[in-house]
Coordinates of C-alpha atoms in Angstrom, one line a residue:
X664 CA 2.9 59.6 -7.2
X665 CA 3.3 62.3 -9.8
X666 CA 1.1 65.4 -8.9
X667 CA 0.4 68.8 -10.5
X668 CA 2.8 71.8 -10.1
X669 CA 1.8 74.1 -7.3
X670 CA -0.3 77.2 -8.2
X671 CA 1.3 80.7 -8.1
X672 CA 1.7 82.5 -5.0
X673 CA -1.1 84.9 -3.9
X674 CA -1.6 87.4 -1.4
X675 CA -2.4 86.7 2.0
X676 CA -6.0 88.4 1.9
X677 CA -6.6 86.1 -1.3
X678 CA -5.5 83.2 0.4
X679 CA -7.7 84.0 3.4
X680 CA -10.7 84.5 1.3
X681 CA -10.3 81.2 -0.8
X682 CA -9.1 79.3 2.3
X683 CA -12.5 77.8 2.8
X684 CA -13.3 77.3 -0.9
X685 CA -10.2 75.9 -2.3
X686 CA -7.3 74.2 -0.7
X687 CA -3.8 75.5 -1.3
X688 CA -1.9 74.6 -4.4
X689 CA 0.3 72.0 -2.7
X690 CA -2.6 70.2 -1.2
X691 CA -4.7 70.0 -4.2
X692 CA -5.5 66.1 -5.7
X693 CA -5.9 66.3 -9.4
X694 CA -9.6 65.3 -10.6
X695 CA -10.6 63.1 -13.6
X696 CA -13.6 63.9 -15.8
X697 CA -15.8 61.8 -13.4
X698 CA -14.7 63.5 -10.3
X699 CA -12.5 60.5 -9.1
X700 CA -9.2 60.7 -7.9
X701 CA -6.3 59.9 -10.1
X702 CA -5.2 56.2 -9.2
X703 CA -2.0 55.3 -8.2
X704 CA 0.5 54.4 -11.1
X705 CA 2.1 51.0 -10.4
X706 CA 6.0 50.8 -11.2
X707 CA 6.6 48.6 -14.3
X708 CA 8.8 46.2 -12.6
X709 CA 5.9 45.4 -10.2
X710 CA 3.4 45.0 -12.9
X711 CA 5.9 42.5 -14.5
X712 CA 6.4 40.4 -11.3
X713 CA 2.7 40.4 -10.6
X714 CA 1.9 39.1 -14.3
X715 CA 4.7 36.5 -14.0
X716 CA 3.4 35.2 -10.8
X717 CA 0.0 35.0 -12.0
X718 CA 0.7 33.1 -15.4
X719 CA 3.0 30.8 -13.4
X720 CA -0.1 29.7 -11.5
X721 CA -2.1 29.2 -14.4
X722 CA 0.6 27.1 -16.2
X723 CA 0.8 25.1 -13.0
X724 CA -3.0 24.4 -12.6
X725 CA -3.0 23.4 -16.3
X726 CA -0.1 21.3 -15.8
X727 CA -1.5 19.5 -12.9
X728 CA -4.8 18.8 -14.7
X729 CA -2.9 17.2 -17.5
X730 CA -0.6 15.1 -15.5
X731 CA -3.3 13.9 -12.9
X732 CA -4.7 11.0 -14.7
X733 CA -0.9 9.7 -15.3
X734 CA -0.1 9.9 -11.7
X735 CA 0.0 6.3 -10.2
X736 CA -1.4 7.6 -6.9
X737 CA -4.5 9.3 -8.4
X738 CA -7.6 7.7 -7.7
X739 CA -10.9 8.5 -9.9
X740 CA -12.4 10.8 -7.4
X741 CA -11.4 13.5 -5.0
X742 CA -10.7 12.2 -1.6
X743 CA -10.7 14.8 1.1
X744 CA -8.2 14.7 3.9
X745 CA -9.4 13.5 7.3
X746 CA -10.2 16.7 9.2
X747 CA -8.7 14.8 12.5
X748 CA -7.7 11.4 13.5
X749 CA -9.8 9.1 15.3
X750 CA -9.3 9.1 19.0
X751 CA -11.7 6.3 20.2
X752 CA -9.7 3.4 22.0
X753 CA -12.0 0.7 21.0
X754 CA -14.9 1.5 18.3
X755 CA -17.0 -1.2 16.8
X756 CA -19.6 -0.8 14.4
X757 CA -20.7 -1.9 10.8
X758 CA -18.6 -0.8 7.8
X759 CA -21.9 -0.2 5.9
X760 CA -25.3 -1.3 6.4
X761 CA -25.4 -3.6 3.2
X762 CA -22.2 -5.6 4.3
X763 CA -22.4 -5.5 8.0
X764 CA -18.9 -6.4 8.9
X765 CA -17.8 -5.8 12.5
X766 CA -14.7 -4.0 13.0
X767 CA -12.4 -2.6 15.3
X768 CA -10.4 0.7 15.2
X769 CA -6.9 0.5 16.9
X770 CA -5.4 3.9 17.5
X771 CA -2.1 4.6 19.3
X772 CA 0.5 5.5 16.4
X773 CA 0.8 9.1 15.8
X774 CA 2.0 8.8 12.1
X775 CA 1.5 6.5 9.1
X776 CA 1.0 2.7 10.1
X777 CA 3.1 1.3 7.4
X778 CA 3.2 -2.6 8.4
X779 CA 0.9 -5.0 10.1
X780 CA 0.9 -8.8 11.2
X781 CA -0.9 -11.3 13.3
X782 CA 0.9 -13.3 15.7
X783 CA 1.1 -15.4 18.7
X784 CA -1.8 -17.6 17.4
X785 CA -3.9 -14.7 16.3
X786 CA -4.0 -13.3 19.7
X787 CA -1.6 -10.4 19.3
X788 CA -1.0 -8.0 16.5
X789 CA 2.2 -6.5 15.4
X790 CA 2.7 -2.8 13.6
X791 CA 5.2 -0.5 12.4
X792 CA 4.9 3.2 12.1
X793 CA 6.4 6.5 10.6
X794 CA 6.2 7.5 14.1
X795 CA 9.5 5.3 14.7
X796 CA 7.7 2.8 16.8
X797 CA 7.0 -0.8 16.8
X798 CA 4.0 -2.0 18.8
X799 CA 2.6 -5.0 20.2
X800 CA -1.1 -5.1 20.7
X801 CA -3.8 -7.4 22.3
X802 CA -6.2 -8.5 19.5
X803 CA -9.0 -9.0 22.1
X804 CA -9.2 -5.4 23.4
X805 CA -6.9 -3.3 21.1
X806 CA -4.7 -2.2 24.0
X807 CA -0.8 -1.7 23.5
X808 CA 1.1 -4.1 25.2
X809 CA 4.6 -3.1 24.5
X810 CA 6.6 -0.5 22.4
X811 CA 9.8 -2.2 21.3
X812 CA 13.0 -0.3 22.6
X813 CA 15.2 1.2 21.8
X814 CA 13.3 2.7 19.3
X815 CA 14.5 3.3 15.6
X816 CA 15.6 6.9 14.9
X817 CA 13.6 7.1 11.7
X818 CA 10.3 6.1 10.4
X819 CA 9.8 2.3 10.3
X820 CA 8.9 1.1 6.8
X821 CA 8.2 -2.5 7.5
X822 CA 8.2 -5.0 10.4
X823 CA 8.1 -8.8 10.2
X824 CA 7.7 -11.7 12.6
X825 CA 8.7 -15.2 12.7
X826 CA 6.2 -18.4 12.3
X827 CA 6.8 -19.3 15.9
X828 CA 6.1 -15.8 17.1
X829 CA 9.5 -15.7 19.0
X830 CA 11.3 -13.0 17.2
X831 CA 10.4 -9.7 15.3
X832 CA 12.4 -7.4 13.0
X833 CA 11.9 -4.0 11.5
X834 CA 13.5 -1.9 8.9
X835 CA 13.7 2.0 9.1
X836 CA 14.7 4.7 7.3
X837 CA 17.9 5.3 9.5
X838 CA 19.3 2.3 7.1
X839 CA 19.2 -0.1 10.0
X840 CA 17.6 -3.3 10.7
X841 CA 16.5 -4.3 14.1
X842 CA 15.5 -7.6 15.8
X843 CA 13.8 -8.1 19.1
X844 CA 12.8 -11.0 21.3
X845 CA 8.9 -10.7 21.0
X846 CA 8.3 -12.1 24.7
X847 CA 10.7 -10.0 26.6
X848 CA 11.0 -7.0 24.1
X849 CA 14.9 -7.4 24.4
X850 CA 16.8 -6.1 21.3
X851 CA 18.8 -9.0 20.1
X852 CA 21.0 -7.3 17.3
X853 CA 21.1 -4.2 15.0
X854 CA 22.9 -4.0 11.6
X855 CA 23.4 -0.8 9.6
X856 CA 23.4 -0.8 5.6
X857 CA 24.8 2.0 3.3
X858 CA 21.2 2.3 1.5
X859 CA 17.7 2.8 2.6
X860 CA 15.9 -0.4 3.5
X861 CA 12.4 -0.5 1.9
X862 CA 11.4 -4.1 3.0
X863 CA 12.3 -6.9 5.3
X864 CA 10.7 -10.4 5.9
X865 CA 11.7 -13.3 7.9
X866 CA 11.8 -16.8 6.1
X867 CA 9.1 -19.1 7.4
X868 CA 11.7 -21.4 9.1
X869 CA 12.9 -18.3 10.9
X870 CA 16.7 -18.8 9.8
X871 CA 16.7 -15.8 7.4
X872 CA 15.7 -12.4 6.9
X873 CA 15.6 -10.6 3.4
X874 CA 16.0 -7.2 3.0
X875 CA 15.3 -5.0 -0.1
X876 CA 17.1 -1.7 -0.9
X877 CA 16.4 1.6 -2.8
X878 CA 19.8 2.9 -3.8
X879 CA 21.6 -0.2 -5.1
X880 CA 18.4 -1.8 -6.3
X881 CA 19.5 -5.2 -4.4
X882 CA 18.4 -7.6 -1.8
X883 CA 20.2 -8.8 1.1
X884 CA 20.0 -12.1 3.0
X885 CA 20.9 -12.1 6.6
X886 CA 21.4 -15.1 9.2
X887 CA 18.6 -14.4 11.9
X888 CA 20.7 -15.8 14.6
X889 CA 24.2 -14.5 14.0
X890 CA 23.2 -11.2 12.2
X891 CA 26.0 -12.0 9.5
X892 CA 25.3 -11.5 5.7
X893 CA 24.7 -14.5 3.6
X894 CA 24.4 -12.9 0.4
X895 CA 24.0 -9.3 -1.0
X896 CA 23.0 -9.0 -4.5
X897 CA 23.5 -5.5 -5.9
X898 CA 21.8 -4.1 -8.8
X899 CA 19.4 -7.3 -8.6
X900 CA 16.7 -5.0 -10.4
X901 CA 17.1 -2.0 -12.7
X902 CA 15.4 0.5 -10.3
X903 CA 14.4 0.4 -6.6
X904 CA 12.9 -2.6 -4.7
X905 CA 9.7 -2.1 -3.5
X906 CA 9.0 -5.5 -1.7
X907 CA 10.5 -9.0 -1.1
X908 CA 9.4 -12.1 0.4
X909 CA 10.3 -16.0 0.9
X910 CA 8.5 -18.9 -0.4
X911 CA 7.1 -21.5 2.2
X912 CA 10.3 -23.8 2.0
X913 CA 12.6 -20.9 2.8
X914 CA 14.8 -21.5 -0.3
X915 CA 13.6 -19.0 -2.7
X916 CA 13.2 -15.0 -2.5
X917 CA 10.8 -13.2 -4.8
X918 CA 11.5 -9.5 -5.3
X919 CA 9.5 -6.8 -7.1
X920 CA 10.7 -3.3 -8.1
X921 CA 9.6 0.1 -9.7
X922 CA 11.1 -1.3 -12.7
X923 CA 7.8 -3.4 -13.1
X924 CA 9.8 -6.8 -13.0
X925 CA 9.5 -9.9 -10.7
X926 CA 12.8 -11.7 -9.8
X927 CA 13.1 -15.1 -8.0
X928 CA 16.4 -15.7 -6.4
X929 CA 17.6 -19.2 -5.2
X930 CA 19.3 -19.0 -1.6
X931 CA 21.2 -22.3 -2.2
X932 CA 22.6 -22.0 -5.5
X933 CA 22.9 -18.2 -5.3
X934 CA 21.4 -17.8 -8.6
X935 CA 18.5 -15.8 -10.2
X936 CA 15.9 -18.7 -10.9
X937 CA 13.6 -16.4 -13.3
X938 CA 12.8 -13.0 -14.3
X939 CA 9.6 -11.6 -15.4
X940 CA 10.5 -8.2 -17.2
X941 CA 7.1 -6.5 -17.7
X942 CA 4.9 -8.2 -15.2
X943 CA 2.9 -5.0 -15.0
X944 CA 2.2 -1.6 -16.7
X945 CA 3.3 0.3 -13.8
X946 CA 5.4 -0.1 -10.5
X947 CA 4.9 -3.4 -8.5
X948 CA 4.3 -2.6 -4.9
X949 CA 4.0 -5.8 -3.2
X950 CA 4.2 -9.6 -3.4
X951 CA 3.3 -12.7 -1.7
X952 CA 3.6 -16.6 -2.1
X953 CA 0.9 -19.2 -1.4
X954 CA 1.5 -21.8 1.2
X955 CA 2.6 -24.3 -1.6
X956 CA 5.1 -21.8 -3.1
X957 CA 3.8 -22.6 -6.5
X958 CA 2.1 -19.3 -7.1
X959 CA 3.0 -15.7 -6.6
X960 CA 0.7 -12.9 -6.1
X961 CA 2.0 -9.2 -7.2
X962 CA 0.1 -5.8 -6.7
X963 CA 0.8 -2.8 -8.6
X964 CA 0.5 0.9 -9.3
X965 CA -1.7 -0.1 -12.4
X966 CA -4.6 -1.0 -10.0
X967 CA -4.6 -4.6 -10.6
X968 CA -3.1 -7.8 -9.0
X969 CA -1.7 -10.7 -10.6
X970 CA -1.1 -14.2 -9.8
X971 CA 1.8 -16.1 -11.5
X972 CA 2.5 -19.8 -11.8
X973 CA 6.2 -19.7 -10.7
X974 CA 6.4 -23.3 -10.4
X975 CA 6.4 -24.6 -14.0
X976 CA 7.4 -21.2 -15.9
X977 CA 4.0 -21.2 -17.7
X978 CA 3.9 -17.2 -17.4
X979 CA 6.5 -17.6 -20.3
X980 CA 4.0 -18.5 -22.8
X981 CA 0.7 -17.3 -21.1
X982 CA 1.6 -14.5 -18.7
X983 CA -0.3 -14.2 -15.4
X984 CA -2.8 -17.2 -14.7
X985 CA -5.2 -14.8 -12.9
X986 CA -5.5 -11.2 -13.4
X987 CA -7.5 -9.4 -10.7
X988 CA -9.1 -6.2 -11.9
X989 CA -11.7 -3.6 -11.1
X990 CA -11.0 -3.9 -7.4
X991 CA -9.7 -0.8 -6.5
X992 CA -9.8 2.8 -8.1
X993 CA -6.3 3.6 -7.4
X994 CA -2.8 1.9 -6.9
X995 CA -2.8 -1.4 -5.1
X996 CA -0.4 -0.9 -2.1
X997 CA -0.4 -4.6 -0.7
X998 CA -1.6 -8.2 -0.8
X999 CA -1.8 -11.2 1.2
X1000 CA -3.1 -14.9 0.6
X1001 CA -5.2 -16.6 3.0
X1002 CA -3.5 -19.7 4.4
X1003 CA -5.4 -22.1 2.7
X1004 CA -5.2 -19.8 -0.6
X1005 CA -9.2 -19.7 -0.5
X1006 CA -9.2 -15.8 -0.9
X1007 CA -6.8 -13.1 -1.2
X1008 CA -6.9 -9.7 0.4
X1009 CA -5.5 -6.5 -1.1
X1010 CA -5.1 -2.7 0.3
X1011 CA -5.2 0.3 -1.9
X1012 CA -4.7 4.1 -2.0
X1013 CA -8.4 4.4 -2.6
X1014 CA -8.7 3.8 1.3
X1015 CA -10.0 0.3 0.8
X1016 CA -9.4 -3.3 1.5
X1017 CA -10.6 -5.7 -1.2
X1018 CA -11.3 -9.4 -0.5
X1019 CA -10.9 -11.5 -3.7
X1020 CA -12.3 -14.7 -4.8
X1021 CA -9.0 -16.3 -6.3
X1022 CA -10.7 -19.1 -8.2
X1023 CA -13.2 -17.1 -10.2
X1024 CA -11.1 -13.6 -10.0
X1025 CA -13.7 -11.3 -8.8
X1026 CA -13.9 -9.0 -5.8
X1027 CA -16.3 -10.5 -3.1
X1028 CA -16.5 -7.5 -1.0
X1029 CA -14.9 -4.0 -0.3
X1030 CA -14.2 -3.1 3.3
X1031 CA -14.4 0.8 3.5
X1032 CA -13.8 3.0 6.5
X1033 CA -10.1 4.2 6.4
X1034 CA -9.6 7.8 6.1
X1035 CA -6.5 7.5 3.8
X1036 CA -4.4 5.2 2.0
X1037 CA -4.3 1.5 3.1
X1038 CA -0.6 0.5 3.6
X1039 CA -0.7 -3.2 4.5
X1040 CA -3.0 -6.0 5.1
X1041 CA -2.8 -9.3 6.9
X1042 CA -5.2 -12.3 7.5
X1043 CA -5.3 -14.3 10.8
X1044 CA -4.4 -18.1 10.4
X1045 CA -8.2 -19.1 11.3
X1046 CA -9.3 -16.9 8.4
X1047 CA -11.8 -15.0 10.6
X1048 CA -9.8 -11.6 11.0
X1049 CA -8.2 -9.1 8.6
X1050 CA -5.9 -6.5 9.9
X1051 CA -5.5 -3.1 7.8
X1052 CA -2.7 -0.6 8.3
X1053 CA -3.5 3.0 7.1
X1054 CA -1.9 6.3 6.5
X1055 CA -4.6 7.6 8.8
X1056 CA -2.4 6.4 11.6
X1057 CA -4.9 3.5 12.5
X1058 CA -5.3 0.0 12.1
X1059 CA -8.7 -1.9 11.5
X1060 CA -9.5 -5.2 12.6
X1061 CA -12.3 -6.7 10.6
X1062 CA -14.3 -9.8 11.4
X1063 CA -14.9 -11.8 8.1
X1064 CA -16.1 -15.1 9.8
X1065 CA -19.7 -14.8 8.4
X1066 CA -18.4 -13.2 5.2
X1067 CA -20.3 -15.7 3.0
X1068 CA -23.8 -14.7 4.7
X1069 CA -23.3 -11.0 4.0
X1070 CA -26.2 -9.9 1.9
X1071 CA -23.8 -8.0 -0.6
X1072 CA -21.7 -11.0 -1.2
X1073 CA -24.7 -13.1 -1.7
X1074 CA -25.9 -10.8 -4.2
X1075 CA -22.8 -10.6 -5.9
X1076 CA -22.6 -14.2 -6.2
X1077 CA -25.9 -14.6 -7.6
X1078 CA -25.2 -11.8 -10.1
X1079 CA -22.2 -13.7 -11.4
X1080 CA -24.3 -17.0 -11.3
X1081 CA -21.7 -18.8 -8.7
X1082 CA -22.2 -21.6 -6.4
X1083 CA -19.7 -22.7 -3.7
X1084 CA -18.2 -26.5 -3.7
X1085 CA -15.5 -27.9 -1.5
X1086 CA -12.4 -29.4 -3.3
X1087 CA -11.8 -32.9 -2.9
X1088 CA -8.2 -32.7 -2.9
X1089 CA -7.5 -30.0 -0.2
X1090 CA -10.7 -29.4 1.2
X1091 CA -11.1 -25.7 0.7
X1092 CA -14.2 -24.0 -0.6
X1093 CA -14.2 -22.8 -4.3
X1094 CA -16.5 -21.1 -6.5
X1095 CA -17.9 -22.4 -9.9
X1096 CA -20.5 -21.1 -12.4
X1097 CA -23.8 -22.7 -12.0
X1098 CA -24.3 -22.3 -15.9
X1099 CA -21.0 -24.2 -16.7
X1100 CA -21.9 -27.4 -18.5
X1101 CA -19.0 -29.2 -16.7
X1102 CA -20.0 -27.8 -13.3
X1103 CA -20.9 -31.3 -12.2
X1104 CA -17.5 -32.6 -12.9
X1105 CA -15.5 -29.9 -11.4
X1106 CA -14.4 -31.3 -7.9
X1107 CA -11.1 -29.6 -7.5
X1108 CA -10.2 -26.1 -6.8
X1109 CA -8.2 -24.1 -9.2
X1110 CA -4.9 -24.5 -7.6
X1111 CA -5.4 -28.1 -7.4
X1112 CA -6.3 -28.3 -11.2
X1113 CA -3.1 -26.5 -11.9
X1114 CA -1.1 -28.6 -9.8
X1115 CA -2.8 -31.7 -11.4
X1116 CA -2.0 -30.3 -14.8
X1117 CA 1.6 -29.5 -14.1
X1118 CA 2.3 -33.1 -13.0
X1119 CA 0.5 -34.3 -16.2
X1120 CA 2.9 -32.3 -18.1
X1121 CA 6.1 -33.4 -16.3
X1122 CA 5.0 -36.8 -16.7
X1123 CA 4.6 -36.6 -20.5
X1124 CA 7.8 -34.8 -20.8
X1125 CA 9.6 -37.8 -19.0
X1126 CA 8.2 -40.2 -21.2
X1127 CA 9.1 -38.5 -24.2
X1128 CA 12.6 -38.2 -22.9
X1129 CA 12.6 -41.8 -22.2
X1130 CA 11.3 -42.6 -25.8

């Protein structure tokens, strides 16, 4: 700090005299006009550093505001992070007063729950988590039956179970795929890959496991018994694969990617049967087939779900046959058809689970309660339960057995002017508009009508070829 020069020396007497009224020159502090002491002078380099720091903060704040609407993970409102994770072992209650959906919260994981499934005739649940564990649960009381050992050495990104509930498999970020016996918990085999595995699914017949990869943008089909590679298609997509699944015949594999495309691979002929290059306007997060294998649903970061008729290639002319919108406020992370395709369930980064009427393309109900992103969803074979896995380290088991009697669902149907009919072909319920002049003549659900239309088109083309 700069200071004034010391005053001239004085005699000891003078110093003694002035001692009480004026400090010595060396101890005097300079005064400004208002009597305040002179402020410290900050060095120029320090000023420049502080200015640069503040300027950078302002720029970062402005950039965040500009980029926020472009972020695929952004939702329309600020969602606070949970203060603490729920610790109740078994908590039952109503999701909200108007919907009255009973649920059970399952706690036991210490990190993000990335994958969930029903198994053993809906009496057991399977989950995979970023806490590097794969767990088997009792669906009745929510207790943990088993942790599968040896545990993966990195977060589990997905797990899958065979249709007969004999085996399970799990992919983790340690680049390995592990398969266990569900009943005994014994590790059957483990294989390592050169790339990160982002998805894995058993084929319905239990013979194969398909894996999706991050770096090489490919898929790999593995023999579930011998753990031998059946085929490895590198560069299948232009960007990372996000999900893959088998059709009901275990002969075709659908895969989706960050490149917004859908591809279907034929296991027997080892060829790509179809490609939909720009299926969505943003990255595709998940996919699932209907039981017939004729329709494929895809979920996306563009906040929509689409259902594609992959049996006839109708999408080439008309695009998706159904687009489900206004169900989530943020990116859609997962999707799952009910076994009879009567409804569809999706999970989103807006922390909700949406239940869709597929035939009419509207959201029947939104299940709220998770404190963070919903990562995965599953539906029980008896259609009475929905299972959701979340980033909040919990799962929720929702009882939707009485969903059509819920006041909110009834209100939504009335608002849309819908009534429920029974399909004469497959016996599944479907909705139809009461105001439709053809409502009395419509006796089949949308899927059976599409199948009938496809068969009619194929018959017509056969006759034309003969002529």
